[in-house]
Amino acid sequence: MNWSKDMKTNRPYHHPANMAVIVMLLWVLLAGTGCQTVPLAKPKAEPYQPSNYSASRTYLAPELVNVAVITPEAGRNISAGHDETLNVLKQIYRSELMKTHAFAVRVLDSDTLNTLTGYRKIYSDHVFSKDFFKILKEQLNCQAVLLSELTSLKTMAPIKMGWHMKLIDTDTLETIWEIDEFYDAGNIHVAAAAQTYYETQLSAAFRKPDPELVLASPRLFGQYTLDSVFSTLPPRK
């Protein structure tokens, strides 16, 4: 018996075309695996920068020392049922303004405002008589008045807030600074700015920092919006 002949006939035979298919399948498998292990990074959105503001002065004048700050009111188009959120925002408003160190703050609540001027609520678009500013200047020794209004508010996600503010000289009645900004947490640029603010300014106060938290909390989002608004005030020279 010719054993060498029988062993030759039992060897598997691979056609060249089949080998090419196998090589191609292996190449596709390896390429697919490689794509899965190296995911593409998502481009980071540019943080939002407020732009709808104007200032008649490059710097705050040295003689501008005291400012009468009227507690912000909810705009006429904001529906009822936000009393708790409004009270929180009023507290944050004062603390964020104090952080700027731009001037000495003389806060006026509605009762004090009514006693001095006869007005209980003041909106940013109110038309005032000249006596209004004269009274505040004489009674509070202030060189300017800051008027603020919450023009928009939505506390369900995505949170939305709008602010309109004016800083008015009590002598000349010139508008030193004015801003009218709207912040929508659903906007990727606003969200990026809010998360950056949270990570750099607030996260140390929380046990488990999570940038998403600022987009779900009216208090934290309110802090971000006010910090953003007050950042546009003219600086001290």
PDB file of C-alpha atoms in Angstrom:
ATOM      1  CA  MET A   1       0.000   0.000   0.000  1.00  0.00           C
ATOM      2  CA  ASN A   2       1.232   3.399  -0.966  1.00  0.00           C
ATOM      3  CA  TRP A   3       0.739   5.366   2.289  1.00  0.00           C
ATOM      4  CA  SER A   4       2.273   8.533   0.957  1.00  0.00           C
ATOM      5  CA  LYS A   5      -0.291   8.723  -1.847  1.00  0.00           C
ATOM      6  CA  ASP A   6      -3.242   8.211   0.550  1.00  0.00           C
ATOM      7  CA  MET A   7      -2.035  10.952   2.914  1.00  0.00           C
ATOM      8  CA  LYS A   8      -1.815  13.400   0.055  1.00  0.00           C
ATOM      9  CA  THR A   9      -5.382  12.773  -0.989  1.00  0.00           C
ATOM     10  CA  ASN A  10      -6.685  13.418   2.581  1.00  0.00           C
ATOM     11  CA  ARG A  11      -5.210  16.942   2.910  1.00  0.00           C
ATOM     12  CA  PRO A  12      -7.805  19.794   2.774  1.00  0.00           C
ATOM     13  CA  TYR A  13      -7.596  21.931  -0.329  1.00  0.00           C
ATOM     14  CA  HIS A  14      -8.107  25.747  -0.102  1.00  0.00           C
ATOM     15  CA  HIS A  15      -9.127  27.457  -3.289  1.00  0.00           C
ATOM     16  CA  PRO A  16      -7.417  30.887  -3.786  1.00  0.00           C
ATOM     17  CA  ALA A  17     -10.807  32.615  -4.137  1.00  0.00           C
ATOM     18  CA  ASN A  18     -11.946  31.270  -0.740  1.00  0.00           C
ATOM     19  CA  MET A  19      -8.766  32.499   0.909  1.00  0.00           C
ATOM     20  CA  ALA A  20      -9.348  36.010  -0.441  1.00  0.00           C
ATOM     21  CA  VAL A  21     -12.853  36.045   1.058  1.00  0.00           C
ATOM     22  CA  ILE A  22     -11.563  34.913   4.458  1.00  0.00           C
ATOM     23  CA  VAL A  23      -8.871  37.605   4.474  1.00  0.00           C
ATOM     24  CA  MET A  24     -11.442  40.243   3.535  1.00  0.00           C
ATOM     25  CA  LEU A  25     -13.811  39.176   6.354  1.00  0.00           C
ATOM     26  CA  LEU A  26     -10.998  39.274   8.909  1.00  0.00           C
ATOM     27  CA  TRP A  27     -10.010  42.781   7.751  1.00  0.00           C
ATOM     28  CA  VAL A  28     -13.619  44.049   8.088  1.00  0.00           C
ATOM     29  CA  LEU A  29     -13.930  42.470  11.550  1.00  0.00           C
ATOM     30  CA  LEU A  30     -10.719  44.075  12.777  1.00  0.00           C
ATOM     31  CA  ALA A  31     -11.627  47.442  11.288  1.00  0.00           C
ATOM     32  CA  GLY A  32     -15.050  47.358  12.941  1.00  0.00           C
ATOM     33  CA  THR A  33     -13.566  46.439  16.290  1.00  0.00           C
ATOM     34  CA  GLY A  34     -11.073  49.264  16.029  1.00  0.00           C
ATOM     35  CA  CYS A  35     -13.832  51.854  15.433  1.00  0.00           C
ATOM     36  CA  GLN A  36     -15.694  50.687  18.519  1.00  0.00           C
ATOM     37  CA  THR A  37     -12.729  50.931  20.855  1.00  0.00           C
ATOM     38  CA  VAL A  38     -11.848  54.519  19.823  1.00  0.00           C
ATOM     39  CA  PRO A  39     -15.084  56.594  19.992  1.00  0.00           C
ATOM     40  CA  LEU A  40     -15.003  60.084  18.553  1.00  0.00           C
ATOM     41  CA  ALA A  41     -15.145  62.838  21.185  1.00  0.00           C
ATOM     42  CA  LYS A  42     -18.131  65.182  20.959  1.00  0.00           C
ATOM     43  CA  PRO A  43     -17.149  68.767  20.181  1.00  0.00           C
ATOM     44  CA  LYS A  44     -17.680  71.041  23.201  1.00  0.00           C
ATOM     45  CA  ALA A  45     -20.084  73.927  22.657  1.00  0.00           C
ATOM     46  CA  GLU A  46     -18.768  77.460  23.026  1.00  0.00           C
ATOM     47  CA  PRO A  47     -20.054  78.926  26.356  1.00  0.00           C
ATOM     48  CA  TYR A  48     -22.676  81.628  25.969  1.00  0.00           C
ATOM     49  CA  GLN A  49     -21.601  85.242  26.432  1.00  0.00           C
ATOM     50  CA  PRO A  50     -24.197  87.976  27.127  1.00  0.00           C
ATOM     51  CA  SER A  51     -24.270  90.583  24.381  1.00  0.00           C
ATOM     52  CA  ASN A  52     -27.565  92.469  24.652  1.00  0.00           C
ATOM     53  CA  TYR A  53     -26.286  95.222  26.930  1.00  0.00           C
ATOM     54  CA  SER A  54     -24.918  98.748  26.666  1.00  0.00           C
ATOM     55  CA  ALA A  55     -22.925 101.125  28.858  1.00  0.00           C
ATOM     56  CA  SER A  56     -22.476 104.880  28.523  1.00  0.00           C
ATOM     57  CA  ARG A  57     -19.268 104.744  30.550  1.00  0.00           C
ATOM     58  CA  THR A  58     -16.145 102.645  30.181  1.00  0.00           C
ATOM     59  CA  TYR A  59     -15.608 102.678  33.949  1.00  0.00           C
ATOM     60  CA  LEU A  60     -17.737 103.467  36.981  1.00  0.00           C
ATOM     61  CA  ALA A  61     -16.910 106.967  38.184  1.00  0.00           C
ATOM     62  CA  PRO A  62     -15.060 107.236  41.536  1.00  0.00           C
ATOM     63  CA  GLU A  63     -17.853 109.443  42.916  1.00  0.00           C
ATOM     64  CA  LEU A  64     -20.411 106.692  42.295  1.00  0.00           C
ATOM     65  CA  VAL A  65     -20.276 105.086  45.731  1.00  0.00           C
ATOM     66  CA  ASN A  66     -23.815 104.294  46.907  1.00  0.00           C
ATOM     67  CA  VAL A  67     -26.521 102.722  44.751  1.00  0.00           C
ATOM     68  CA  ALA A  68     -30.178 102.353  45.707  1.00  0.00           C
ATOM     69  CA  VAL A  69     -31.137  98.850  44.637  1.00  0.00           C
ATOM     70  CA  ILE A  70     -34.841  98.235  44.189  1.00  0.00           C
ATOM     71  CA  THR A  71     -35.832  94.614  44.774  1.00  0.00           C
ATOM     72  CA  PRO A  72     -36.509  92.957  41.392  1.00  0.00           C
ATOM     73  CA  GLU A  73     -40.111  92.360  40.416  1.00  0.00           C
ATOM     74  CA  ALA A  74     -41.616  89.598  38.298  1.00  0.00           C
ATOM     75  CA  GLY A  75     -42.604  90.862  34.866  1.00  0.00           C
ATOM     76  CA  ARG A  76     -46.252  91.425  34.036  1.00  0.00           C
ATOM     77  CA  ASN A  77     -46.285  88.430  31.685  1.00  0.00           C
ATOM     78  CA  ILE A  78     -45.063  85.928  34.299  1.00  0.00           C
ATOM     79  CA  SER A  79     -47.909  83.747  35.503  1.00  0.00           C
ATOM     80  CA  ALA A  80     -48.822  83.299  39.156  1.00  0.00           C
ATOM     81  CA  GLY A  81     -47.613  80.351  41.202  1.00  0.00           C
ATOM     82  CA  HIS A  82     -43.904  81.172  41.267  1.00  0.00           C
ATOM     83  CA  ASP A  83     -43.803  82.925  44.647  1.00  0.00           C
ATOM     84  CA  GLU A  84     -41.318  80.504  46.204  1.00  0.00           C
ATOM     85  CA  THR A  85     -38.946  80.682  43.237  1.00  0.00           C
ATOM     86  CA  LEU A  86     -39.239  84.478  43.115  1.00  0.00           C
ATOM     87  CA  ASN A  87     -38.315  84.778  46.786  1.00  0.00           C
ATOM     88  CA  VAL A  88     -35.256  82.578  46.202  1.00  0.00           C
ATOM     89  CA  LEU A  89     -34.202  84.637  43.183  1.00  0.00           C
ATOM     90  CA  LYS A  90     -34.524  87.873  45.169  1.00  0.00           C
ATOM     91  CA  GLN A  91     -32.160  86.499  47.811  1.00  0.00           C
ATOM     92  CA  ILE A  92     -29.685  85.327  45.170  1.00  0.00           C
ATOM     93  CA  TYR A  93     -29.951  88.668  43.378  1.00  0.00           C
ATOM     94  CA  ARG A  94     -28.695  90.538  46.422  1.00  0.00           C
ATOM     95  CA  SER A  95     -25.845  88.135  47.188  1.00  0.00           C
ATOM     96  CA  GLU A  96     -24.639  88.020  43.572  1.00  0.00           C
ATOM     97  CA  LEU A  97     -24.714  91.811  43.318  1.00  0.00           C
ATOM     98  CA  MET A  98     -22.685  92.122  46.510  1.00  0.00           C
ATOM     99  CA  LYS A  99     -20.041  89.787  45.053  1.00  0.00           C
ATOM    100  CA  THR A 100     -19.253  92.279  42.302  1.00  0.00           C
ATOM    101  CA  HIS A 101     -17.929  94.853  44.815  1.00  0.00           C
ATOM    102  CA  ALA A 102     -18.956  97.468  42.242  1.00  0.00           C
ATOM    103  CA  PHE A 103     -20.572  99.822  44.782  1.00  0.00           C
ATOM    104  CA  ALA A 104     -22.191 100.025  48.211  1.00  0.00           C
ATOM    105  CA  VAL A 105     -25.708  98.607  48.015  1.00  0.00           C
ATOM    106  CA  ARG A 106     -28.782 100.172  49.631  1.00  0.00           C
ATOM    107  CA  VAL A 107     -31.556  97.623  49.104  1.00  0.00           C
ATOM    108  CA  LEU A 108     -35.151  98.870  49.057  1.00  0.00           C
ATOM    109  CA  ASP A 109     -38.019  96.485  49.665  1.00  0.00           C
ATOM    110  CA  SER A 110     -41.541  97.336  48.511  1.00  0.00           C
ATOM    111  CA  ASP A 111     -42.557  98.838  51.880  1.00  0.00           C
ATOM    112  CA  THR A 112     -39.569 101.203  52.083  1.00  0.00           C
ATOM    113  CA  LEU A 113     -39.988 102.145  48.433  1.00  0.00           C
ATOM    114  CA  ASN A 114     -43.656 102.939  49.017  1.00  0.00           C
ATOM    115  CA  THR A 115     -42.857 105.059  52.075  1.00  0.00           C
ATOM    116  CA  LEU A 116     -40.239 107.118  50.223  1.00  0.00           C
ATOM    117  CA  THR A 117     -41.780 107.469  46.769  1.00  0.00           C
ATOM    118  CA  GLY A 118     -45.362 106.252  46.845  1.00  0.00           C
ATOM    119  CA  TYR A 119     -44.530 103.362  44.497  1.00  0.00           C
ATOM    120  CA  ARG A 120     -44.788  99.762  45.661  1.00  0.00           C
ATOM    121  CA  LYS A 121     -43.676  98.066  42.439  1.00  0.00           C
ATOM    122  CA  ILE A 122     -41.181  99.358  39.911  1.00  0.00           C
ATOM    123  CA  TYR A 123     -40.585  97.837  36.483  1.00  0.00           C
ATOM    124  CA  SER A 124     -37.520  98.431  34.347  1.00  0.00           C
ATOM    125  CA  ASP A 125     -39.549 100.175  31.622  1.00  0.00           C
ATOM    126  CA  HIS A 126     -41.313 102.529  34.067  1.00  0.00           C
ATOM    127  CA  VAL A 127     -41.407 106.224  33.171  1.00  0.00           C
ATOM    128  CA  PHE A 128     -40.316 108.204  36.233  1.00  0.00           C
ATOM    129  CA  SER A 129     -40.632 111.795  37.233  1.00  0.00           C
ATOM    130  CA  LYS A 130     -37.458 113.701  38.066  1.00  0.00           C
ATOM    131  CA  ASP A 131     -38.574 113.918  41.710  1.00  0.00           C
ATOM    132  CA  PHE A 132     -38.402 110.125  42.033  1.00  0.00           C
ATOM    133  CA  PHE A 133     -34.620 110.092  41.685  1.00  0.00           C
ATOM    134  CA  LYS A 134     -34.224 113.324  43.630  1.00  0.00           C
ATOM    135  CA  ILE A 135     -36.031 111.816  46.639  1.00  0.00           C
ATOM    136  CA  LEU A 136     -33.903 108.670  46.590  1.00  0.00           C
ATOM    137  CA  LYS A 137     -30.713 110.698  46.269  1.00  0.00           C
ATOM    138  CA  GLU A 138     -31.580 112.922  49.238  1.00  0.00           C
ATOM    139  CA  GLN A 139     -32.987 110.215  51.488  1.00  0.00           C
ATOM    140  CA  LEU A 140     -30.389 107.521  50.792  1.00  0.00           C
ATOM    141  CA  ASN A 141     -27.375 109.582  49.733  1.00  0.00           C
ATOM    142  CA  CYS A 142     -27.122 107.502  46.556  1.00  0.00           C
ATOM    143  CA  GLN A 143     -25.527 108.472  43.264  1.00  0.00           C
ATOM    144  CA  ALA A 144     -27.418 105.921  41.171  1.00  0.00           C
ATOM    145  CA  VAL A 145     -30.464 103.640  41.212  1.00  0.00           C
ATOM    146  CA  LEU A 146     -30.517 100.052  39.994  1.00  0.00           C
ATOM    147  CA  LEU A 147     -33.849  98.863  38.576  1.00  0.00           C
ATOM    148  CA  SER A 148     -34.365  95.163  37.835  1.00  0.00           C
ATOM    149  CA  GLU A 149     -37.114  93.022  36.407  1.00  0.00           C
ATOM    150  CA  LEU A 150     -37.428  89.279  35.871  1.00  0.00           C
ATOM    151  CA  THR A 151     -38.929  89.320  32.379  1.00  0.00           C
ATOM    152  CA  SER A 152     -39.223  85.569  31.816  1.00  0.00           C
ATOM    153  CA  LEU A 153     -39.421  82.499  34.041  1.00  0.00           C
ATOM    154  CA  LYS A 154     -39.915  78.785  33.362  1.00  0.00           C
ATOM    155  CA  THR A 155     -38.973  76.429  36.187  1.00  0.00           C
ATOM    156  CA  MET A 156     -39.604  73.111  34.382  1.00  0.00           C
ATOM    157  CA  ALA A 157     -36.799  71.714  32.238  1.00  0.00           C
ATOM    158  CA  PRO A 158     -35.445  73.279  30.197  1.00  0.00           C
ATOM    159  CA  ILE A 159     -35.342  76.209  32.647  1.00  0.00           C
ATOM    160  CA  LYS A 160     -35.645  79.701  31.173  1.00  0.00           C
ATOM    161  CA  MET A 161     -34.969  83.101  32.764  1.00  0.00           C
ATOM    162  CA  GLY A 162     -34.848  86.634  31.454  1.00  0.00           C
ATOM    163  CA  TRP A 163     -33.510  89.784  33.131  1.00  0.00           C
ATOM    164  CA  HIS A 164     -33.869  93.467  32.276  1.00  0.00           C
ATOM    165  CA  MET A 165     -31.836  95.915  34.392  1.00  0.00           C
ATOM    166  CA  LYS A 166     -30.935  99.602  34.343  1.00  0.00           C
ATOM    167  CA  LEU A 167     -28.402 101.595  36.369  1.00  0.00           C
ATOM    168  CA  ILE A 168     -29.469 105.270  36.332  1.00  0.00           C
ATOM    169  CA  ASP A 169     -27.503 108.307  37.534  1.00  0.00           C
ATOM    170  CA  THR A 170     -29.582 110.259  40.090  1.00  0.00           C
ATOM    171  CA  ASP A 171     -28.061 113.607  39.039  1.00  0.00           C
ATOM    172  CA  THR A 172     -28.133 113.492  35.247  1.00  0.00           C
ATOM    173  CA  LEU A 173     -30.752 110.698  34.872  1.00  0.00           C
ATOM    174  CA  GLU A 174     -28.347 109.129  32.392  1.00  0.00           C
ATOM    175  CA  THR A 175     -28.589 105.369  31.940  1.00  0.00           C
ATOM    176  CA  ILE A 176     -25.113 104.242  32.943  1.00  0.00           C
ATOM    177  CA  TRP A 177     -25.713 100.585  32.121  1.00  0.00           C
ATOM    178  CA  GLU A 178     -28.595  98.521  30.745  1.00  0.00           C
ATOM    179  CA  ILE A 179     -29.006  94.844  29.933  1.00  0.00           C
ATOM    180  CA  ASP A 180     -31.882  92.746  28.600  1.00  0.00           C
ATOM    181  CA  GLU A 181     -30.858  89.090  28.407  1.00  0.00           C
ATOM    182  CA  PHE A 182     -32.687  85.773  28.038  1.00  0.00           C
ATOM    183  CA  TYR A 183     -31.190  82.463  29.191  1.00  0.00           C
ATOM    184  CA  ASP A 184     -32.524  79.122  27.928  1.00  0.00           C
ATOM    185  CA  ALA A 185     -31.018  76.003  29.509  1.00  0.00           C
ATOM    186  CA  GLY A 186     -32.053  74.094  26.375  1.00  0.00           C
ATOM    187  CA  ASN A 187     -29.547  76.124  24.342  1.00  0.00           C
ATOM    188  CA  ILE A 188     -26.253  74.221  24.110  1.00  0.00           C
ATOM    189  CA  HIS A 189     -24.174  77.385  24.518  1.00  0.00           C
ATOM    190  CA  VAL A 190     -26.121  78.527  27.595  1.00  0.00           C
ATOM    191  CA  ALA A 191     -25.878  75.001  29.031  1.00  0.00           C
ATOM    192  CA  ALA A 192     -22.106  74.987  28.462  1.00  0.00           C
ATOM    193  CA  ALA A 193     -21.713  78.354  30.208  1.00  0.00           C
ATOM    194  CA  ALA A 194     -23.921  77.282  33.134  1.00  0.00           C
ATOM    195  CA  GLN A 195     -21.989  74.031  33.598  1.00  0.00           C
ATOM    196  CA  THR A 196     -18.661  75.872  33.452  1.00  0.00           C
ATOM    197  CA  TYR A 197     -19.944  78.291  36.107  1.00  0.00           C
ATOM    198  CA  TYR A 198     -21.053  75.343  38.253  1.00  0.00           C
ATOM    199  CA  GLU A 199     -17.710  73.539  37.940  1.00  0.00           C
ATOM    200  CA  THR A 200     -15.584  76.614  38.663  1.00  0.00           C
ATOM    201  CA  GLN A 201     -17.728  78.484  41.194  1.00  0.00           C
ATOM    202  CA  LEU A 202     -20.150  76.107  42.909  1.00  0.00           C
ATOM    203  CA  SER A 203     -19.155  72.436  42.757  1.00  0.00           C
ATOM    204  CA  ALA A 204     -16.885  72.611  45.808  1.00  0.00           C
ATOM    205  CA  ALA A 205     -19.982  73.167  47.940  1.00  0.00           C
ATOM    206  CA  PHE A 206     -21.545  69.856  46.860  1.00  0.00           C
ATOM    207  CA  ARG A 207     -20.600  66.382  47.979  1.00  0.00           C
ATOM    208  CA  LYS A 208     -21.015  64.855  44.514  1.00  0.00           C
ATOM    209  CA  PRO A 209     -20.339  67.496  41.854  1.00  0.00           C
ATOM    210  CA  ASP A 210     -22.506  67.057  38.771  1.00  0.00           C
ATOM    211  CA  PRO A 211     -22.564  69.822  36.162  1.00  0.00           C
ATOM    212  CA  GLU A 212     -26.046  68.703  35.037  1.00  0.00           C
ATOM    213  CA  LEU A 213     -27.437  69.843  38.400  1.00  0.00           C
ATOM    214  CA  VAL A 214     -27.206  73.523  37.458  1.00  0.00           C
ATOM    215  CA  LEU A 215     -29.555  72.899  34.510  1.00  0.00           C
ATOM    216  CA  ALA A 216     -32.222  71.306  36.722  1.00  0.00           C
ATOM    217  CA  SER A 217     -32.245  73.684  39.704  1.00  0.00           C
ATOM    218  CA  PRO A 218     -33.917  77.133  39.437  1.00  0.00           C
ATOM    219  CA  ARG A 219     -31.729  78.312  42.313  1.00  0.00           C
ATOM    220  CA  LEU A 220     -28.435  77.266  40.710  1.00  0.00           C
ATOM    221  CA  PHE A 221     -29.467  78.319  37.219  1.00  0.00           C
ATOM    222  CA  GLY A 222     -30.589  81.652  38.687  1.00  0.00           C
ATOM    223  CA  GLN A 223     -27.158  82.098  40.264  1.00  0.00           C
ATOM    224  CA  TYR A 224     -25.510  81.454  36.915  1.00  0.00           C
ATOM    225  CA  THR A 225     -27.757  83.948  35.063  1.00  0.00           C
ATOM    226  CA  LEU A 226     -27.193  86.710  37.628  1.00  0.00           C
ATOM    227  CA  ASP A 227     -23.447  86.139  37.669  1.00  0.00           C
ATOM    228  CA  SER A 228     -23.519  86.395  33.882  1.00  0.00           C
ATOM    229  CA  VAL A 229     -25.630  89.575  33.909  1.00  0.00           C
ATOM    230  CA  PHE A 230     -23.543  91.373  36.542  1.00  0.00           C
ATOM    231  CA  SER A 231     -20.325  90.454  34.731  1.00  0.00           C
ATOM    232  CA  THR A 232     -21.267  93.074  32.111  1.00  0.00           C
ATOM    233  CA  LEU A 233     -21.307  95.982  34.579  1.00  0.00           C
ATOM    234  CA  PRO A 234     -18.656  98.639  33.841  1.00  0.00           C
ATOM    235  CA  PRO A 235     -15.631  97.922  36.049  1.00  0.00           C
ATOM    236  CA  ARG A 236     -13.902 100.216  38.489  1.00  0.00           C
ATOM    237  CA  LYS A 237     -10.842 101.964  37.086  1.00  0.00           C
TER     238      LYS A 237
END
